[in-house]
PDB file of C-alpha atoms and ligand atoms in Angstrom:
ATOM      1  CA  MET A1472      -0.030   0.114  -0.016  1.00 82.00           C
ATOM      2  CA  ARG A1473       1.447   3.300  -1.130  1.00 97.00           C
ATOM      3  CA  GLN A1474       1.089   6.096   1.373  1.00 97.00           C
ATOM      4  CA  PRO A1475      -0.536   9.268  -0.335  1.00 98.00           C
ATOM      5  CA  LEU A1476       1.927  12.139  -0.727  1.00 98.00           C
ATOM      6  CA  VAL A1477       0.963  15.800  -1.388  1.00 98.00           C
ATOM      7  CA  VAL A1478       3.810  18.384  -1.925  1.00 98.00           C
ATOM      8  CA  GLY A1479       3.230  22.148  -2.383  1.00 98.00           C
ATOM      9  CA  ASN A1480       5.438  23.706  -4.883  1.00 98.00           C
ATOM     10  CA  TRP A1481       5.329  27.446  -3.885  1.00 98.00           C
ATOM     11  CA  LYS A1482       7.482  28.425  -7.091  1.00 98.00           C
ATOM     12  CA  MET A1483       8.643  32.008  -6.842  1.00 98.00           C
ATOM     13  CA  ASN A1484       5.905  33.405  -4.404  1.00 98.00           C
ATOM     14  CA  GLY A1485       5.688  34.662  -1.050  1.00 98.00           C
ATOM     15  CA  SER A1486       7.454  36.819   1.493  1.00 98.00           C
ATOM     16  CA  THR A1487       8.651  36.448   5.202  1.00 98.00           C
ATOM     17  CA  ALA A1488       5.342  37.640   6.346  1.00 98.00           C
ATOM     18  CA  THR A1489       2.928  35.658   3.900  1.00 98.00           C
ATOM     19  CA  ILE A1490       4.894  32.429   4.436  1.00 98.00           C
ATOM     20  CA  GLN A1491       4.674  32.914   8.141  1.00 98.00           C
ATOM     21  CA  THR A1492       1.040  33.095   8.006  1.00 98.00           C
ATOM     22  CA  LEU A1493       0.714  30.205   5.567  1.00 98.00           C
ATOM     23  CA  LEU A1494       2.771  28.119   7.885  1.00 98.00           C
ATOM     24  CA  GLU A1495       0.755  28.927  11.002  1.00 98.00           C
ATOM     25  CA  GLN A1496      -2.389  28.121   9.124  1.00 98.00           C
ATOM     26  CA  MET A1497      -0.966  24.765   8.076  1.00 98.00           C
ATOM     27  CA  LYS A1498       0.242  24.060  11.398  1.00 98.00           C
ATOM     28  CA  GLN A1499      -3.166  24.686  12.810  1.00 97.00           C
ATOM     29  CA  GLY A1500      -4.989  22.510  10.157  1.00 97.00           C
ATOM     30  CA  ILE A1501      -2.636  19.582   9.640  1.00 97.00           C
ATOM     31  CA  GLY A1502      -4.332  17.512  12.333  1.00 96.00           C
ATOM     32  CA  SER A1503      -7.430  17.120  10.008  1.00 96.00           C
ATOM     33  CA  VAL A1504      -4.932  15.340   7.507  1.00 97.00           C
ATOM     34  CA  GLU A1505      -5.235  11.653   8.258  1.00 94.00           C
ATOM     35  CA  ARG A1506      -3.371   9.465   5.796  1.00 95.00           C
ATOM     36  CA  THR A1507      -1.372  11.781   3.642  1.00 98.00           C
ATOM     37  CA  LYS A1508       2.112  12.707   4.017  1.00 98.00           C
ATOM     38  CA  VAL A1509       2.618  16.437   3.352  1.00 98.00           C
ATOM     39  CA  GLY A1510       5.429  18.474   2.375  1.00 98.00           C
ATOM     40  CA  VAL A1511       6.115  22.033   0.995  1.00 98.00           C
ATOM     41  CA  CYS A1512       8.949  23.381  -1.311  1.00 99.00           C
ATOM     42  CA  PRO A1513       9.377  27.230  -0.692  1.00 98.00           C
ATOM     43  CA  PRO A1514      12.047  29.295  -2.424  1.00 98.00           C
ATOM     44  CA  PHE A1515      15.544  28.538  -1.365  1.00 98.00           C
ATOM     45  CA  VAL A1516      15.953  31.855   0.815  1.00 98.00           C
ATOM     46  CA  TYR A1517      12.894  30.840   3.000  1.00 98.00           C
ATOM     47  CA  LEU A1518      14.197  27.382   3.724  1.00 98.00           C
ATOM     48  CA  SER A1519      15.574  28.629   7.010  1.00 98.00           C
ATOM     49  CA  GLN A1520      12.254  30.137   8.134  1.00 98.00           C
ATOM     50  CA  VAL A1521      10.233  27.061   6.936  1.00 98.00           C
ATOM     51  CA  SER A1522      12.585  24.676   8.779  1.00 98.00           C
ATOM     52  CA  ILE A1523      12.123  26.383  12.047  1.00 98.00           C
ATOM     53  CA  ALA A1524       8.487  26.698  11.746  1.00 98.00           C
ATOM     54  CA  LEU A1525       7.898  23.089  10.753  1.00 98.00           C
ATOM     55  CA  GLY A1526      10.759  21.452  12.695  1.00 95.00           C
ATOM     56  CA  ALA A1527       8.376  19.989  15.352  1.00 92.00           C
ATOM     57  CA  THR A1528       5.517  19.089  13.047  1.00 97.00           C
ATOM     58  CA  ASN A1529       5.062  16.230  10.735  1.00 96.00           C
ATOM     59  CA  ILE A1530       5.034  18.423   7.682  1.00 98.00           C
ATOM     60  CA  ALA A1531       8.143  17.743   5.561  1.00 98.00           C
ATOM     61  CA  TRP A1532       9.961  20.393   3.462  1.00 98.00           C
ATOM     62  CA  GLY A1533      12.119  20.628   0.398  1.00 98.00           C
ATOM     63  CA  ALA A1534      13.639  22.553  -2.377  1.00 99.00           C
ATOM     64  CA  GLN A1535      12.437  23.438  -5.830  1.00 98.00           C
ATOM     65  CA  ASP A1536      15.765  22.748  -7.704  1.00 98.00           C
ATOM     66  CA  VAL A1537      19.397  22.156  -6.878  1.00 98.00           C
ATOM     67  CA  SER A1538      22.701  22.270  -8.572  1.00 98.00           C
ATOM     68  CA  GLN A1539      24.259  19.093  -9.856  1.00 98.00           C
ATOM     69  CA  GLN A1540      27.778  20.395  -8.877  1.00 98.00           C
ATOM     70  CA  ALA A1541      28.926  19.761  -5.246  1.00 98.00           C
ATOM     71  CA  GLU A1542      30.563  23.018  -4.562  1.00 98.00           C
ATOM     72  CA  GLY A1543      32.573  25.838  -6.107  1.00 98.00           C
ATOM     73  CA  ALA A1544      32.486  28.737  -8.464  1.00 98.00           C
ATOM     74  CA  PHE A1545      28.864  28.639  -9.682  1.00 98.00           C
ATOM     75  CA  THR A1546      27.453  31.869  -8.982  1.00 98.00           C
ATOM     76  CA  GLY A1547      23.807  31.716  -8.099  1.00 98.00           C
ATOM     77  CA  GLU A1548      23.547  28.022  -7.491  1.00 98.00           C
ATOM     78  CA  VAL A1549      22.729  26.167  -4.505  1.00 98.00           C
ATOM     79  CA  ALA A1550      24.266  22.697  -3.574  1.00 98.00           C
ATOM     80  CA  VAL A1551      22.781  19.512  -2.245  1.00 98.00           C
ATOM     81  CA  ASN A1552      24.806  19.764   0.970  1.00 98.00           C
ATOM     82  CA  MET A1553      23.334  23.244   1.513  1.00 98.00           C
ATOM     83  CA  LEU A1554      19.867  21.618   1.358  1.00 98.00           C
ATOM     84  CA  LYS A1555      20.921  19.027   3.659  1.00 98.00           C
ATOM     85  CA  ASP A1556      21.937  21.508   6.078  1.00 98.00           C
ATOM     86  CA  PHE A1557      18.459  22.861   6.199  1.00 98.00           C
ATOM     87  CA  ASN A1558      17.118  19.250   6.719  1.00 98.00           C
ATOM     88  CA  CYS A1559      15.282  19.203   3.392  1.00 98.00           C
ATOM     89  CA  ALA A1560      13.600  15.847   2.776  1.00 98.00           C
ATOM     90  CA  TYR A1561      12.720  16.392  -0.851  1.00 98.00           C
ATOM     91  CA  VAL A1562      14.096  18.144  -3.848  1.00 99.00           C
ATOM     92  CA  ILE A1563      12.100  18.738  -7.028  1.00 99.00           C
ATOM     93  CA  VAL A1564      14.159  18.191 -10.151  1.00 98.00           C
ATOM     94  CA  GLY A1565      13.160  18.693 -13.854  1.00 98.00           C
ATOM     95  CA  HIS A1566       9.999  20.900 -13.263  1.00 98.00           C
ATOM     96  CA  SER A1567       8.797  21.850 -16.677  1.00 97.00           C
ATOM     97  CA  GLU A1568       9.430  25.414 -15.877  1.00 97.00           C
ATOM     98  CA  ARG A1569      13.149  24.564 -15.471  1.00 98.00           C
ATOM     99  CA  ARG A1570      13.204  22.377 -18.503  1.00 97.00           C
ATOM    100  CA  SER A1571      11.555  24.932 -20.698  1.00 95.00           C
ATOM    101  CA  LEU A1572      12.510  28.411 -19.213  1.00 96.00           C
ATOM    102  CA  TYR A1573      15.947  27.472 -18.315  1.00 97.00           C
ATOM    103  CA  HIS A1574      16.740  24.602 -21.010  1.00 97.00           C
ATOM    104  CA  GLU A1575      17.398  21.871 -18.580  1.00 98.00           C
ATOM    105  CA  SER A1576      18.007  18.898 -20.562  1.00 98.00           C
ATOM    106  CA  ASP A1577      17.064  15.236 -19.750  1.00 98.00           C
ATOM    107  CA  GLU A1578      20.795  14.446 -18.901  1.00 98.00           C
ATOM    108  CA  LEU A1579      21.066  17.487 -16.528  1.00 98.00           C
ATOM    109  CA  VAL A1580      17.974  16.639 -14.770  1.00 98.00           C
ATOM    110  CA  ALA A1581      19.325  13.007 -14.395  1.00 98.00           C
ATOM    111  CA  GLN A1582      22.486  14.370 -12.979  1.00 98.00           C
ATOM    112  CA  LYS A1583      20.494  16.535 -10.507  1.00 98.00           C
ATOM    113  CA  PHE A1584      18.474  13.593  -9.429  1.00 98.00           C
ATOM    114  CA  ALA A1585      21.747  11.465  -8.764  1.00 98.00           C
ATOM    115  CA  ALA A1586      23.113  14.252  -6.783  1.00 98.00           C
ATOM    116  CA  VAL A1587      20.029  14.558  -4.606  1.00 98.00           C
ATOM    117  CA  GLN A1588      20.143  10.826  -3.832  1.00 98.00           C
ATOM    118  CA  ALA A1589      23.803  10.997  -3.020  1.00 97.00           C
ATOM    119  CA  GLY A1590      22.998  13.597  -0.357  1.00 98.00           C
ATOM    120  CA  MET A1591      20.459  11.306   0.996  1.00 98.00           C
ATOM    121  CA  MET A1592      17.336  13.280  -0.044  1.00 98.00           C
ATOM    122  CA  ILE A1593      14.527  12.274  -1.971  1.00 98.00           C
ATOM    123  CA  PRO A1594      14.293  13.571  -5.589  1.00 98.00           C
ATOM    124  CA  ILE A1595      10.787  14.346  -6.827  1.00 99.00           C
ATOM    125  CA  LEU A1596      11.366  13.689 -10.577  1.00 98.00           C
ATOM    126  CA  CYS A1597       8.965  15.648 -12.819  1.00 98.00           C
ATOM    127  CA  VAL A1598       8.062  14.451 -16.244  1.00 98.00           C
ATOM    128  CA  GLY A1599       5.442  15.489 -18.753  1.00 98.00           C
ATOM    129  CA  GLU A1600       4.502  16.411 -22.224  1.00 97.00           C
ATOM    130  CA  LEU A1601       3.818  19.706 -23.959  1.00 96.00           C
ATOM    131  CA  LEU A1602       0.402  20.208 -25.538  1.00 94.00           C
ATOM    132  CA  GLU A1603       1.666  19.699 -29.118  1.00 94.00           C
ATOM    133  CA  GLU A1604       3.334  16.566 -28.066  1.00 96.00           C
ATOM    134  CA  ARG A1605       0.152  15.165 -26.636  1.00 95.00           C
ATOM    135  CA  GLU A1606      -1.749  16.269 -29.647  1.00 93.00           C
ATOM    136  CA  SER A1607       0.753  14.464 -31.891  1.00 96.00           C
ATOM    137  CA  GLY A1608       0.322  11.178 -29.954  1.00 96.00           C
ATOM    138  CA  ASP A1609       3.765  11.594 -28.458  1.00 98.00           C
ATOM    139  CA  THR A1610       2.975  11.618 -24.666  1.00 98.00           C
ATOM    140  CA  GLU A1611       4.388   8.154 -23.957  1.00 98.00           C
ATOM    141  CA  ASN A1612       7.515   8.783 -26.057  1.00 98.00           C
ATOM    142  CA  VAL A1613       8.420  12.104 -24.261  1.00 98.00           C
ATOM    143  CA  VAL A1614       7.649  10.607 -20.715  1.00 98.00           C
ATOM    144  CA  LYS A1615       9.759   7.490 -21.473  1.00 98.00           C
ATOM    145  CA  ARG A1616      12.650   9.553 -22.744  1.00 98.00           C
ATOM    146  CA  GLN A1617      12.794  11.662 -19.595  1.00 98.00           C
ATOM    147  CA  LEU A1618      12.535   8.439 -17.367  1.00 98.00           C
ATOM    148  CA  ASP A1619      15.222   6.701 -19.472  1.00 98.00           C
ATOM    149  CA  ALA A1620      17.611   9.573 -18.958  1.00 98.00           C
ATOM    150  CA  VAL A1621      17.445   8.985 -15.210  1.00 98.00           C
ATOM    151  CA  LEU A1622      17.373   5.061 -15.583  1.00 98.00           C
ATOM    152  CA  ASN A1623      20.425   5.051 -17.750  1.00 98.00           C
ATOM    153  CA  LEU A1624      22.336   7.228 -15.194  1.00 98.00           C
ATOM    154  CA  ALA A1625      21.114   6.167 -11.838  1.00 98.00           C
ATOM    155  CA  GLY A1626      19.540   2.801 -12.396  1.00 98.00           C
ATOM    156  CA  ILE A1627      16.191   1.184 -11.536  1.00 98.00           C
ATOM    157  CA  ALA A1628      17.378   0.903  -7.804  1.00 98.00           C
ATOM    158  CA  ALA A1629      17.455   4.575  -7.489  1.00 98.00           C
ATOM    159  CA  PHE A1630      13.755   4.477  -7.741  1.00 98.00           C
ATOM    160  CA  GLU A1631      13.475   2.839  -4.436  1.00 97.00           C
ATOM    161  CA  LYS A1632      14.118   6.175  -2.826  1.00 97.00           C
ATOM    162  CA  ALA A1633      12.468   8.571  -5.319  1.00 98.00           C
ATOM    163  CA  VAL A1634       9.171  10.075  -6.166  1.00 98.00           C
ATOM    164  CA  ILE A1635       7.836  10.833  -9.703  1.00 98.00           C
ATOM    165  CA  ALA A1636       5.489  13.581 -10.525  1.00 98.00           C
ATOM    166  CA  TYR A1637       3.679  13.226 -13.740  1.00 98.00           C
ATOM    167  CA  GLU A1638       2.880  16.873 -14.968  1.00 97.00           C
ATOM    168  CA  PRO A1639       1.354  17.605 -18.311  1.00 96.00           C
ATOM    169  CA  VAL A1640       2.646  20.802 -19.167  1.00 94.00           C
ATOM    170  CA  TRP A1641      -0.385  21.968 -20.845  1.00 93.00           C
ATOM    171  CA  ALA A1642      -2.205  21.566 -17.390  1.00 92.00           C
ATOM    172  CA  ILE A1643       0.254  23.498 -15.151  1.00 90.00           C
ATOM    173  CA  GLY A1644      -1.088  26.740 -14.097  1.00 85.00           C
ATOM    174  CA  THR A1645      -3.622  26.839 -16.834  1.00 86.00           C
ATOM    175  CA  GLY A1646      -6.674  25.774 -14.896  1.00 82.00           C
ATOM    176  CA  LYS A1647      -6.898  22.828 -17.407  1.00 83.00           C
ATOM    177  CA  THR A1648      -6.548  19.423 -15.519  1.00 86.00           C
ATOM    178  CA  ALA A1649      -5.932  16.209 -17.063  1.00 89.00           C
ATOM    179  CA  SER A1650      -9.011  14.083 -16.824  1.00 94.00           C
ATOM    180  CA  PRO A1651      -8.459  11.348 -14.027  1.00 96.00           C
ATOM    181  CA  GLN A1652      -8.347   8.769 -16.718  1.00 97.00           C
ATOM    182  CA  GLN A1653      -5.827  10.767 -18.892  1.00 97.00           C
ATOM    183  CA  ALA A1654      -3.586  11.015 -15.791  1.00 97.00           C
ATOM    184  CA  GLN A1655      -4.121   7.371 -14.752  1.00 98.00           C
ATOM    185  CA  ASP A1656      -3.142   6.153 -18.228  1.00 98.00           C
ATOM    186  CA  VAL A1657       0.264   7.984 -18.033  1.00 98.00           C
ATOM    187  CA  HIS A1658       0.798   6.939 -14.331  1.00 98.00           C
ATOM    188  CA  ALA A1659       0.097   3.300 -15.397  1.00 98.00           C
ATOM    189  CA  PHE A1660       2.497   3.696 -18.301  1.00 98.00           C
ATOM    190  CA  ILE A1661       5.302   5.059 -16.147  1.00 98.00           C
ATOM    191  CA  ARG A1662       4.899   2.049 -13.583  1.00 98.00           C
ATOM    192  CA  GLN A1663       5.022  -0.384 -16.569  1.00 98.00           C
ATOM    193  CA  GLN A1664       8.337   1.247 -17.598  1.00 98.00           C
ATOM    194  CA  LEU A1665       9.824   0.723 -14.213  1.00 98.00           C
ATOM    195  CA  ALA A1666       8.352  -2.885 -14.038  1.00 98.00           C
ATOM    196  CA  LYS A1667      10.402  -3.873 -17.024  1.00 98.00           C
ATOM    197  CA  TYR A1668      13.241  -3.792 -14.773  1.00 98.00           C
ATOM    198  CA  ASP A1669      11.943  -4.464 -11.182  1.00 98.00           C
ATOM    199  CA  ASN A1670       8.317  -5.285 -10.330  1.00 98.00           C
ATOM    200  CA  ALA A1671       8.578  -4.572  -6.575  1.00 98.00           C
ATOM    201  CA  ILE A1672      10.120  -0.964  -7.217  1.00 98.00           C
ATOM    202  CA  ALA A1673       7.589  -0.245  -9.829  1.00 98.00           C
ATOM    203  CA  ASP A1674       4.855  -1.220  -7.333  1.00 98.00           C
ATOM    204  CA  LYS A1675       6.297   0.785  -4.454  1.00 98.00           C
ATOM    205  CA  VAL A1676       7.249   4.085  -6.205  1.00 98.00           C
ATOM    206  CA  GLN A1677       4.793   7.051  -5.468  1.00 98.00           C
ATOM    207  CA  ILE A1678       3.673   8.679  -8.653  1.00 98.00           C
ATOM    208  CA  LEU A1679       1.986  12.154  -8.077  1.00 98.00           C
ATOM    209  CA  TYR A1680      -0.182  14.233 -10.453  1.00 97.00           C
ATOM    210  CA  GLY A1681       0.511  17.716 -11.031  1.00 97.00           C
ATOM    211  CA  GLY A1682      -1.180  20.393 -13.160  1.00 96.00           C
ATOM    212  CA  SER A1683      -4.074  22.414 -11.793  1.00 94.00           C
ATOM    213  CA  VAL A1684      -5.001  20.202  -8.804  1.00 96.00           C
ATOM    214  CA  LYS A1685      -7.725  21.899  -6.667  1.00 96.00           C
ATOM    215  CA  GLY A1686      -9.866  20.972  -3.721  1.00 96.00           C
ATOM    216  CA  SER A1687     -12.603  20.483  -6.148  1.00 96.00           C
ATOM    217  CA  ASN A1688     -10.792  17.781  -8.426  1.00 96.00           C
ATOM    218  CA  ALA A1689      -8.378  16.346  -5.985  1.00 97.00           C
ATOM    219  CA  THR A1690     -10.592  13.399  -4.795  1.00 97.00           C
ATOM    220  CA  GLU A1691     -11.370  12.286  -8.278  1.00 97.00           C
ATOM    221  CA  LEU A1692      -7.795  12.201  -9.236  1.00 97.00           C
ATOM    222  CA  PHE A1693      -6.312  10.635  -6.224  1.00 97.00           C
ATOM    223  CA  SER A1694      -8.807   7.817  -6.348  1.00 97.00           C
ATOM    224  CA  MET A1695      -7.350   6.475  -9.483  1.00 98.00           C
ATOM    225  CA  ALA A1696      -5.243   3.316  -9.070  1.00 98.00           C
ATOM    226  CA  ASP A1697      -1.961   4.692  -9.945  1.00 98.00           C
ATOM    227  CA  ILE A1698      -2.151   8.196  -8.656  1.00 98.00           C
ATOM    228  CA  ASP A1699      -0.514   8.458  -5.195  1.00 98.00           C
ATOM    229  CA  GLY A1700      -1.098  12.226  -4.553  1.00 98.00           C
ATOM    230  CA  GLY A1701      -0.199  15.422  -5.956  1.00 98.00           C
ATOM    231  CA  LEU A1702       2.453  18.312  -6.764  1.00 98.00           C
ATOM    232  CA  ILE A1703       0.461  21.368  -6.197  1.00 98.00           C
ATOM    233  CA  GLY A1704       1.430  24.833  -7.491  1.00 97.00           C
ATOM    234  CA  GLY A1705      -1.234  27.605  -7.262  1.00 97.00           C
ATOM    235  CA  ALA A1706      -3.521  25.827  -4.766  1.00 98.00           C
ATOM    236  CA  SER A1707      -0.608  25.241  -2.294  1.00 98.00           C
ATOM    237  CA  LEU A1708      -0.384  29.076  -1.570  1.00 98.00           C
ATOM    238  CA  LYS A1709      -3.628  29.090   0.500  1.00 98.00           C
ATOM    239  CA  ALA A1710      -3.646  26.948   3.508  1.00 98.00           C
ATOM    240  CA  ASP A1711      -7.387  26.019   3.134  1.00 97.00           C
ATOM    241  CA  ASP A1712      -7.182  25.016  -0.346  1.00 97.00           C
ATOM    242  CA  PHE A1713      -3.999  23.137   0.043  1.00 98.00           C
ATOM    243  CA  LEU A1714      -5.342  21.227   3.318  1.00 98.00           C
ATOM    244  CA  THR A1715      -8.521  20.287   1.433  1.00 98.00           C
ATOM    245  CA  ILE A1716      -6.374  18.723  -1.366  1.00 98.00           C
ATOM    246  CA  CYS A1717      -4.044  16.869   1.396  1.00 98.00           C
ATOM    247  CA  ARG A1718      -7.187  15.482   2.990  1.00 97.00           C
ATOM    248  CA  ALA A1719      -8.291  13.920  -0.388  1.00 97.00           C
ATOM    249  CA  GLY A1720      -5.168  11.749  -0.345  1.00 89.00           C
TER     250      GLY A1720
HETATM  251  P1  PGA B3084      -0.283  24.371 -10.743  1.00 97.48           P
HETATM  252  O1  PGA B3084       1.318  23.837 -10.816  1.00 97.48           O
HETATM  253  O2  PGA B3084      -0.968  23.448  -9.470  1.00 97.48           O
HETATM  254  O3  PGA B3084      -0.363  25.683 -10.399  1.00 97.48           O
HETATM  255  O4  PGA B3084      -0.899  24.031 -12.045  1.00 97.48           O
HETATM  256  C1  PGA B3084       1.703  22.548 -10.588  1.00 97.48           C
HETATM  257  C2  PGA B3084       3.170  22.503 -10.710  1.00 97.48           C
HETATM  258  O5  PGA B3084       3.840  23.249 -11.631  1.00 97.48           O
HETATM  259  O6  PGA B3084       3.964  21.735  -9.930  1.00 97.48           O
END
């Protein structure tokens, strides 16, 4: 039985004040979440604040990205050991905004994935197709290519301690959600790809759905057999909305 996981990706939003309010509200409401493991990924500069606020709770935290380099002259980058220093549990790698706006290749994403695991944190590997790729029937090819880059570098065993997030790019921040069946089909495909190498690992890995998840559609999405929770952008910025989604897990 896979435990549901819901992770908030705050992206480049918030301030010390708004984040403090959000954290207080989450702490007050988290008792109403029964089964689901919950995490939040703030911008790097707020990790200290978040780690202090959530330290004594069962809410985990993580980062939205990381450098593949260990340390050195890489202006503006943040290393795995720095994230460990702030007790991050999770690190998102390969978010579609990083892939498209910052031209991160499949190979670079795979290197980041491996670096996060070497640092004993859990990578949340994002995969997903563009609208034109879906329309031309390429969804499975794209997702397979993105997965294969990580499998080739890190191997199947790496997925024992990893999370995958399927996020169709056309559904991110657009208000357009994949239908539960559309999402389920891709989730099942991802699990099948891993099962070619190892059934037990394929069965165990949590696969989250991301892309315009809201309180109103979370229950239906999370009830699908291969959807184990969500990676939540916009709706994770309001405690009420986010906690409603967490309770749907
Ligand atoms: P969204 O973002 O929930 O705002 O669509 C999801 C994500 O990018 O992870």
